[in-house]
Amino acid sequence: MKNVTGEIERTGKITAINGMIVRAREVSNFGMREMVYVSDKGLLGEIIRMESDEALIQVYEETSGVKVGEPVTGTGRALSIALGPGLLGAFLDGIGRPLSRLYENEGVFLARGTRTDNIDMNKSWRVTPKVAVGESVSEGKILLAIPETPLVEHRVMVPRGVEGTVEYIAPTGYAKTSDVIARIRTVSGKVAPVRMFQLWGVRTPRPYSKRLLPDEPLITGQRVIDGLFPISKGGVAAIPGGFGTGKTVTQHQLAKWSDAQIVVYVGCGERGNEMTQVLEEFPVLEDPRTKRPLMERTILIANTSNMPVAAREASIYTGITIAEFYRDMGYDVAMMADSTSRWAEALREISGRLEEIPAEEGFPAYLPTRLAEFYERAGKVVTLGDERGSISVIGAVSPPGGDFTEPVTRHTKRFIRAFWALDANLAHSRHFPAISWMDSYSEYGEEVRDWYETNIDINWGRLREEARRLLAEDDSIQQTIRLMGEDVLPDSQKLIAYTASLLKNAYLQQNSFTDDSFCTPEKGIAIMRMIMSFYLQAKRLVSGGCPLSIIRKMKELDELVHVREISAQNLDAFSDLAKRLEVQLETVGRERLATHHDYEEGGF
Amino acid sequence: MALAEFKGIDKIFGPFVMLPFIEGVGYDDVVEVFGSDGAPRRGRAVMISDKATLIQVFKGVEGLVPDNTKVRFEGRGLEISLSPSILGRAFNGLGEPIDGCGPVLGGMRRDINGSAINPVARVYPHDFICTGISVIDTLMTLIRGQKLPIFSGDGLPHNKLAIQIAAQSRLVGVENFAVVFAGIGIRHDDAATFVNSLSLSRSEGNLVLFQNLADDPVIERIATPRMALTVAEYLAFELEKHVLVIITDMTSYCEALRELSIAKGEIPSRKGYPAYLYSDLATLYERAGVVKGRSGSVTMLPILTMPNDDITHPIPDLTGFITEGQIVLSRALDAQGIYPPIDPLPSLSRLMKDGIGKGFTREDHPSLSSQLFAAYSRDQDVKALADVVGKDELSEVDKTYLNFGESFESTFINQGKDEDRDIGDSLDKGWDLLSMLPVTELTRIKSEDIEKYLKKK
């Protein structure tokens, strides 16, 4: 029997079914990791183990009703997706099927065995050639430009393994996704047709030319991240936290406000309503920099917790492959994976069905390897086409019981460089984002310091260090307060506790449901400078004998507590308040210390 | 309609019977097992291969004799009959009528496993449900289409609370309102309380009951919530009703799942529960929601008792990761005689932010609730401190927090078992409490809202 493309159709027979794992016979001419169709229902699966004539197949759809003796049909390729224009703004499931088209075709509930291309092959695009006939090109070189959305220019690249001279290139005008838009004569004399899209196996990382140091920050608009625990473009970060600590809200915030050019958001084994929320919000919300709808730069991938587990395992790879594709065009891509723990649990479930010997807590022994392989696909690179692009990966981790010593959190920590630990106590008192300033860290702080000091504020690094030191001192003072109360403390320590509370209330907290949702680095640093300058000035007064209680009565401090409500556009209001605060402190100082005028001027 | 019949089984263990390979049986298909008494026991095919077929029997395997057992395959999954006449009916855990009114007639049959809702088809829920309970409405607002579990402990009044919510919840259009109740492994008297109170407060015609009592077969419990949810989906998405599903006790469900998993010889994960507990629970909880093009909704209020009041136990932990928040009951508040003993700090409603404030409840609601949380949290810290150093050593500000905390618990959290408070009243009560604190402490509220709502003393 031959299939539509003329190949001999290879079929095997199902011999056993156990959940998402199906066993089949007569498959010795199938390939390892080959994508197959399972049973008369046409369920999508992938061969994950070969044993003489039997294969184990991981099925990406529910297997209920599948019978022994039904066929398994080979497709001749690995689990892959079509990379091409039309991905932006799309909403795909874990194996790349467009959920909006499934909804149009099948209604509210997801049906099984549907086959659709992940992008629309008949859509017509306006193309502009970027190379001329006769030019020699190699893999990754940009051939065509397409305005995929008003925000993003899609760049069609020379596909894998093709090198030679351009014999034909589509002229300026319109072409369909499935059209041949170029022909390249290779060194061996063959002519390779190039289409607007290319198929790519999601488990294979896309190649690049070389890696660069991630020394430019990814501006997230979140003060606690940008100011204390920054991440670079091309960096990797993890957000661990128990339930209700705000992982998803933080991920959404980063997807909305970070200054990446492309955002790939993977909802992996999480709530359906959360994806719906993104889907309803992103077409309406504006990117603060370009003033265009966020959806024009976003790709959503959702395999919610009630969708098949095997496809949940695949969703992370589908996401990172799309991220790499846009990186190769020369874009800064940010990928959010919410949550990597659900992905690790999918690995565990599949491993359990395969009866593999478990390592810790039932997780397979290869868990750290898989985590490393995934996170290492992030980075800032020079692409094969000589462009500069980056992928930043931010993975949420959901440790059972909020315990950070469990295997997924522990292994993840080995492969990431920024760790934003969410704290249940902060979340309970509704301090959001509940990123703990004591447990979090970022190794990118030093790498991005130059950038911040050149572009934002010359004192960025110093302020960051001072603020962190103050918060650390406050942490130990708080322990004393918990044991003995605040009254026993000397004023110098009370001042530290008070300044830390200013930092917590006016700087670290940020309400994601008001205008304060996005904070420019300029506004962030202005608030931090104001608080830290207050501290230095007040410290001199206190050490000169001025009681803290008098300083705390200053009405400017009430304004300082509410300072984050002021719009970032109104930077003058910040410098005005800073000035008044300084003058008022001086006045207080003069009144109290009429005879001690020897403290030095200075500050940030 | 039998598709195939088979006599003689190889093996009986746990709740399972093992048979040789049988042509035509699908994975997860329903199977009827007939012992020597001739009565059918329902089961399903949980593993099949060309050598053997493993059947899980819901009613248990007691009294089966290998040579003398017949098995009949129906060639379809576990189903339930649905028609508008299902309203007002009562069933056991396997969907068999227990009210003596015979089978549900004239309808369609639907697989109880359901299918996942396409996230594109969902409508993000934002319709506020006024439960009339201050602490819930103000601090952890229930939204139509939400799944909000009650995390409780043995002996706490979770059943009373669930009944009060069901009775007071003012969803628009009462005639469109239905309650589906699924009791899983519950005691006879608890079941009776639910039936009586729910029937009293709602006309019986809007209630569908599923009861698997504590002494009913454990394996049935796997099917009970799925039966209830299939009915709920039918009522919501086909008859366009607003359905409130109360499931109690999810802990019994999870224990049944564990028993089954261990009997099957699967590798256990935390505390012996199967590695797929999260995915399994998700297939239940995620059936709540609102979808495009249908005016109904499924709101879910599962109750679970936390073993040893431990919120990090796998059952509450995994539940919390799937549901849209949680209402946590506190033994300490209960001991003080406060009803409902809801501890606001670990409680949360994730959908609240989009269902409150201007245009939904009142503009001051979001910042008011944030401030109440912050203040109560501070009060708890001060209380801990006061236990060590004594009340007298506290600063003036800290003392005001102590007073705030006391009034908050006794007048705001505490309310009568059938006291129904309007949202406006609840919010005003909140402002009254905040007026006990110095204005400088109100850092979560915009200056203009303080001007507008705070009553000066």
Short mmCIF file of C-alpha atoms in Angstrom, two decimals, chain B residues 60-376:
data_model
loop_
_atom_site.label_atom_id
_atom_site.label_comp_id
_atom_site.label_asym_id
_atom_site.label_seq_id
_atom_site.Cartn_x
_atom_site.Cartn_y
_atom_site.Cartn_z
CA GLY B 60 -15.37 -5.81 44.51
CA VAL B 61 -14.39 -9.39 43.74
CA GLU B 62 -15.80 -11.15 46.82
CA GLY B 63 -17.38 -14.47 46.01
CA LEU B 64 -16.05 -14.83 42.47
CA VAL B 65 -15.07 -18.36 41.48
CA PRO B 66 -12.55 -18.48 38.58
CA ASP B 67 -14.20 -21.36 36.69
CA ASN B 68 -17.67 -20.13 37.21
CA THR B 69 -17.38 -16.47 36.32
CA LYS B 70 -18.73 -15.01 33.13
CA VAL B 71 -17.60 -11.75 31.67
CA ARG B 72 -19.47 -9.61 29.19
CA PHE B 73 -18.00 -6.75 27.20
CA GLU B 74 -20.07 -3.86 26.07
CA GLY B 75 -17.56 -2.22 23.74
CA ARG B 76 -17.87 1.23 25.25
CA GLY B 77 -16.63 3.23 28.21
CA LEU B 78 -18.41 3.91 31.51
CA GLU B 79 -21.45 6.05 30.75
CA ILE B 80 -24.35 7.79 32.41
CA SER B 81 -27.83 8.52 31.04
CA LEU B 82 -28.72 12.17 30.84
CA SER B 83 -32.01 13.93 30.32
CA PRO B 84 -33.69 16.99 31.87
CA SER B 85 -35.53 14.62 34.19
CA ILE B 86 -32.25 13.93 36.01
CA LEU B 87 -32.92 16.99 38.17
CA GLY B 88 -34.20 15.96 41.56
CA ARG B 89 -32.76 12.45 41.29
CA ALA B 90 -30.46 10.54 43.65
CA PHE B 91 -27.85 7.96 42.64
CA ASN B 92 -25.24 5.77 44.23
CA GLY B 93 -21.55 6.21 43.48
CA LEU B 94 -21.81 4.29 40.22
CA GLY B 95 -24.74 6.29 38.90
CA GLU B 96 -27.41 3.70 39.76
CA PRO B 97 -30.67 5.25 41.00
CA ILE B 98 -31.25 4.87 44.75
CA ASP B 99 -34.48 6.88 44.96
CA GLY B 100 -36.71 4.10 43.63
CA CYS B 101 -37.73 6.11 40.59
CA GLY B 102 -36.12 3.77 38.08
CA PRO B 103 -33.58 4.64 35.39
CA VAL B 104 -33.29 8.08 33.80
CA LEU B 105 -35.22 7.79 30.58
CA GLY B 106 -35.45 9.54 27.31
CA GLY B 107 -31.98 10.92 27.18
CA MET B 108 -28.56 10.36 25.77
CA ARG B 109 -25.64 8.40 27.19
CA ARG B 110 -22.38 10.17 27.83
CA ASP B 111 -18.91 8.84 28.72
CA ILE B 112 -18.15 9.92 32.29
CA ASN B 113 -14.50 10.67 31.57
CA GLY B 114 -15.53 13.63 29.45
CA SER B 115 -13.06 15.46 27.22
CA ALA B 116 -10.78 18.34 28.00
CA ILE B 117 -12.22 21.78 27.29
CA ASN B 118 -10.24 23.50 24.55
CA PRO B 119 -8.68 26.53 26.32
CA VAL B 120 -9.73 28.65 23.32
CA ALA B 121 -13.35 27.74 24.04
CA ARG B 122 -13.19 28.98 27.62
CA VAL B 123 -14.43 32.35 28.75
CA TYR B 124 -12.33 33.81 31.53
CA PRO B 125 -14.65 33.80 34.60
CA HIS B 126 -15.33 37.18 36.17
CA ASP B 127 -18.90 37.13 37.50
CA PHE B 128 -18.92 37.69 41.23
CA ILE B 129 -20.93 35.26 43.36
CA CYS B 130 -22.13 36.87 46.58
CA THR B 131 -22.00 34.14 49.21
CA GLY B 132 -23.14 36.49 51.98
CA ILE B 133 -20.11 35.52 54.04
CA SER B 134 -17.93 38.59 54.71
CA VAL B 135 -14.57 36.95 54.83
CA ILE B 136 -15.16 35.05 51.58
CA ASP B 137 -16.76 37.89 49.65
CA THR B 138 -14.20 40.49 50.71
CA LEU B 139 -10.97 38.54 50.88
CA MET B 140 -11.37 35.41 48.71
CA THR B 141 -14.22 36.20 46.37
CA LEU B 142 -15.93 33.26 44.68
CA ILE B 143 -16.38 33.67 40.93
CA ARG B 144 -18.85 31.85 38.69
CA GLY B 145 -16.97 29.05 36.91
CA GLN B 146 -14.28 28.85 39.56
CA LYS B 147 -12.99 25.78 41.36
CA LEU B 148 -12.41 26.79 44.96
CA PRO B 149 -11.79 23.96 47.43
CA ILE B 150 -12.33 24.07 51.17
CA PHE B 151 -9.26 22.74 52.98
CA SER B 152 -10.52 21.48 56.27
CA GLY B 153 -9.72 19.05 59.04
CA ASP B 154 -11.66 16.37 60.84
CA GLY B 155 -14.26 17.88 63.13
CA LEU B 156 -14.28 21.34 61.56
CA PRO B 157 -17.57 22.76 60.26
CA HIS B 158 -16.78 22.44 56.54
CA ASN B 159 -20.10 20.80 55.78
CA LYS B 160 -22.03 23.62 57.42
CA LEU B 161 -20.02 26.15 55.48
CA ALA B 162 -20.61 24.37 52.17
CA ILE B 163 -24.33 24.22 52.88
CA GLN B 164 -24.41 27.91 53.81
CA ILE B 165 -22.60 28.83 50.60
CA ALA B 166 -24.95 26.70 48.52
CA ALA B 167 -27.98 28.21 50.25
CA GLN B 168 -26.93 31.86 50.17
CA SER B 169 -25.07 32.10 46.87
CA ARG B 170 -26.94 34.62 44.84
CA LEU B 171 -26.27 33.72 41.27
CA VAL B 172 -28.25 35.72 38.77
CA GLY B 173 -31.50 33.96 37.96
CA VAL B 174 -32.32 31.54 40.73
CA GLU B 175 -34.48 29.39 38.47
CA ASN B 176 -31.35 28.71 36.43
CA PHE B 177 -29.47 27.44 39.40
CA ALA B 178 -28.71 23.81 40.16
CA VAL B 179 -26.65 21.99 42.76
CA VAL B 180 -24.89 18.70 42.07
CA PHE B 181 -23.73 17.01 45.22
CA ALA B 182 -21.24 14.15 45.22
CA GLY B 183 -20.58 12.47 48.55
CA ILE B 184 -17.51 10.25 48.40
CA GLY B 185 -16.95 7.91 51.31
CA ILE B 186 -19.04 10.07 53.63
CA ARG B 187 -20.75 8.97 56.82
CA HIS B 188 -24.47 8.23 56.74
CA ASP B 189 -25.36 11.13 59.06
CA ASP B 190 -23.27 13.62 57.05
CA ALA B 191 -25.05 12.48 53.93
CA ALA B 192 -28.41 12.93 55.67
CA THR B 193 -27.45 16.47 56.81
CA PHE B 194 -26.54 17.46 53.28
CA VAL B 195 -29.66 15.98 51.76
CA ASN B 196 -31.94 17.61 54.31
CA SER B 197 -30.39 21.07 54.26
CA LEU B 198 -29.93 21.24 50.52
CA SER B 199 -33.46 20.01 49.86
CA LEU B 200 -34.83 22.56 52.32
CA SER B 201 -32.99 25.55 50.98
CA ARG B 202 -33.40 24.78 47.30
CA SER B 203 -36.47 23.30 45.77
CA GLU B 204 -35.64 19.65 45.38
CA GLY B 205 -36.05 19.91 41.65
CA ASN B 206 -32.70 21.68 41.32
CA LEU B 207 -30.61 19.08 43.06
CA VAL B 208 -28.83 15.97 41.78
CA LEU B 209 -27.28 13.68 44.38
CA PHE B 210 -24.53 11.09 44.12
CA GLN B 211 -23.72 9.16 47.25
CA ASN B 212 -20.94 6.76 47.90
CA LEU B 213 -21.16 6.15 51.63
CA ALA B 214 -18.29 5.20 53.89
CA ASP B 215 -19.21 1.53 53.78
CA ASP B 216 -19.81 1.39 50.01
CA PRO B 217 -17.22 -0.25 47.75
CA VAL B 218 -14.04 1.83 47.72
CA ILE B 219 -13.31 1.35 44.02
CA GLU B 220 -16.66 2.93 43.11
CA ARG B 221 -15.25 6.18 44.44
CA ILE B 222 -13.13 6.55 41.33
CA ALA B 223 -16.31 6.88 39.29
CA THR B 224 -18.43 9.03 41.64
CA PRO B 225 -16.99 12.52 40.98
CA ARG B 226 -16.84 11.80 37.25
CA MET B 227 -20.53 10.88 37.26
CA ALA B 228 -21.36 14.10 39.11
CA LEU B 229 -19.25 16.26 36.80
CA THR B 230 -20.70 14.71 33.68
CA VAL B 231 -24.14 15.64 34.97
CA ALA B 232 -22.90 19.14 35.87
CA GLU B 233 -21.46 19.68 32.38
CA TYR B 234 -24.72 18.53 30.86
CA LEU B 235 -26.78 20.86 33.03
CA ALA B 236 -24.44 23.81 32.43
CA PHE B 237 -23.51 23.50 28.80
CA GLU B 238 -26.65 21.94 27.39
CA LEU B 239 -29.45 23.08 29.69
CA GLU B 240 -27.55 26.36 30.32
CA LYS B 241 -27.86 26.35 34.09
CA HIS B 242 -25.45 27.76 36.65
CA VAL B 243 -24.31 24.68 38.46
CA LEU B 244 -22.61 24.52 41.83
CA VAL B 245 -20.84 21.20 42.35
CA ILE B 246 -20.04 20.21 45.91
CA ILE B 247 -17.75 17.22 46.25
CA THR B 248 -16.92 15.84 49.67
CA ASP B 249 -14.56 14.34 50.65
CA MET B 250 -11.79 14.48 48.04
CA THR B 251 -9.46 12.79 50.53
CA SER B 252 -11.56 9.60 50.28
CA TYR B 253 -11.30 9.78 46.50
CA CYS B 254 -7.50 10.09 46.58
CA GLU B 255 -7.24 7.21 49.03
CA ALA B 256 -9.29 5.02 46.71
CA LEU B 257 -6.96 5.96 43.88
CA ARG B 258 -3.96 5.02 46.00
CA GLU B 259 -5.49 1.67 46.93
CA LEU B 260 -6.07 0.91 43.27
CA SER B 261 -2.63 2.00 42.21
CA ILE B 262 -0.85 -0.06 44.82
CA ALA B 263 -2.97 -3.12 44.04
CA LYS B 264 -1.89 -2.72 40.42
CA GLY B 265 1.74 -2.75 41.52
CA GLU B 266 2.56 0.76 40.30
CA ILE B 267 5.60 2.59 41.61
CA PRO B 268 4.29 4.92 44.32
CA SER B 269 5.25 8.55 44.62
CA ARG B 270 4.84 10.73 47.76
CA LYS B 271 3.14 8.98 50.69
CA GLY B 272 2.23 6.03 48.48
CA TYR B 273 0.01 8.07 46.17
CA PRO B 274 0.49 7.36 42.47
CA ALA B 275 2.73 9.66 40.40
CA TYR B 276 -0.29 10.59 38.28
CA LEU B 277 -2.35 11.95 41.21
CA TYR B 278 -1.87 15.50 39.92
CA SER B 279 -3.00 14.67 36.37
CA ASP B 280 -5.87 12.60 37.67
CA LEU B 281 -7.15 15.36 39.97
CA ALA B 282 -6.75 17.85 37.13
CA THR B 283 -9.11 15.85 34.93
CA LEU B 284 -11.73 16.42 37.64
CA TYR B 285 -11.09 20.00 38.73
CA GLU B 286 -10.53 21.35 35.22
CA ARG B 287 -14.09 20.42 34.30
CA ALA B 288 -15.24 23.61 36.04
CA GLY B 289 -15.58 26.71 33.92
CA VAL B 290 -17.51 28.90 31.55
CA VAL B 291 -17.41 28.29 27.79
CA LYS B 292 -18.14 30.36 24.74
CA GLY B 293 -21.62 30.30 23.31
CA ARG B 294 -23.32 28.73 26.37
CA SER B 295 -24.79 30.75 29.16
CA GLY B 296 -24.35 28.13 31.89
CA SER B 297 -21.37 27.58 34.17
CA VAL B 298 -19.84 24.93 36.39
CA THR B 299 -18.57 26.24 39.74
CA MET B 300 -16.84 23.68 41.91
CA LEU B 301 -16.55 23.60 45.68
CA PRO B 302 -14.64 20.44 46.57
CA ILE B 303 -14.10 19.76 50.26
CA LEU B 304 -11.09 17.90 51.49
CA THR B 305 -9.96 17.04 55.00
CA MET B 306 -6.25 17.54 55.37
CA PRO B 307 -4.71 14.50 57.08
CA ASN B 308 -3.32 15.80 60.42
CA ASP B 309 -4.24 19.35 59.30
CA ASP B 310 -1.11 19.24 57.15
CA ILE B 311 -1.46 21.57 54.18
CA THR B 312 1.72 20.18 52.59
CA HIS B 313 0.21 16.67 52.43
CA PRO B 314 0.03 15.57 48.75
CA ILE B 315 -3.77 15.82 48.57
CA PRO B 316 -4.20 19.51 49.55
CA ASP B 317 -0.85 20.36 47.98
CA LEU B 318 -1.65 19.00 44.52
CA THR B 319 -5.21 20.29 44.77
CA GLY B 320 -3.92 23.80 45.51
CA PHE B 321 -1.72 23.66 42.43
CA ILE B 322 -4.75 22.92 40.21
CA THR B 323 -7.61 24.84 41.76
CA GLU B 324 -8.07 28.57 41.59
CA GLY B 325 -7.33 29.23 45.22
CA GLN B 326 -8.45 27.63 48.48
CA ILE B 327 -10.48 28.39 51.57
CA VAL B 328 -8.53 27.17 54.58
CA LEU B 329 -10.28 26.42 57.86
CA SER B 330 -8.38 26.92 61.09
CA ARG B 331 -8.65 24.78 64.18
CA ALA B 332 -7.47 27.68 66.35
CA LEU B 333 -10.30 29.95 65.21
CA ASP B 334 -12.79 27.13 65.61
CA ALA B 335 -11.60 26.63 69.18
CA GLN B 336 -12.31 30.31 69.87
CA GLY B 337 -15.87 29.68 68.79
CA ILE B 338 -15.54 31.69 65.61
CA TYR B 339 -17.71 30.60 62.71
CA PRO B 340 -16.86 30.24 59.87
CA PRO B 341 -13.32 29.49 61.13
CA ILE B 342 -11.69 30.64 57.90
CA ASP B 343 -8.04 31.62 58.19
CA PRO B 344 -7.69 34.43 55.64
CA LEU B 345 -3.90 34.37 55.38
CA PRO B 346 -3.38 31.01 53.63
CA SER B 347 -6.74 31.35 51.86
CA LEU B 348 -6.89 32.78 48.38
CA SER B 349 -9.10 33.23 45.37
CA ARG B 350 -7.08 33.51 42.18
CA LEU B 351 -9.96 34.71 40.07
CA MET B 352 -10.93 37.41 42.54
CA LYS B 353 -8.77 40.17 41.01
CA ASP B 354 -10.78 40.21 37.80
CA GLY B 355 -14.19 39.96 39.42
CA ILE B 356 -13.98 42.75 42.00
CA GLY B 357 -13.56 46.51 42.00
CA LYS B 358 -15.16 49.09 39.79
CA GLY B 359 -17.97 47.69 37.68
CA PHE B 360 -18.10 44.43 39.64
CA THR B 361 -18.32 45.04 43.39
CA ARG B 362 -17.01 48.45 44.48
CA GLU B 363 -13.96 50.46 43.45
CA ASP B 364 -12.33 50.31 46.89
CA HIS B 365 -12.59 46.51 47.15
CA PRO B 366 -9.14 45.52 45.77
CA SER B 367 -7.01 47.84 47.89
CA LEU B 368 -9.24 47.38 50.95
CA SER B 369 -8.79 43.62 50.83
CA SER B 370 -5.04 43.95 50.31
CA GLN B 371 -4.81 46.25 53.34
CA LEU B 372 -6.93 43.93 55.50
CA PHE B 373 -4.62 41.04 54.61
CA ALA B 374 -1.53 43.09 55.42
CA ALA B 375 -2.97 44.32 58.71
CA TYR B 376 -4.16 40.89 59.86
#
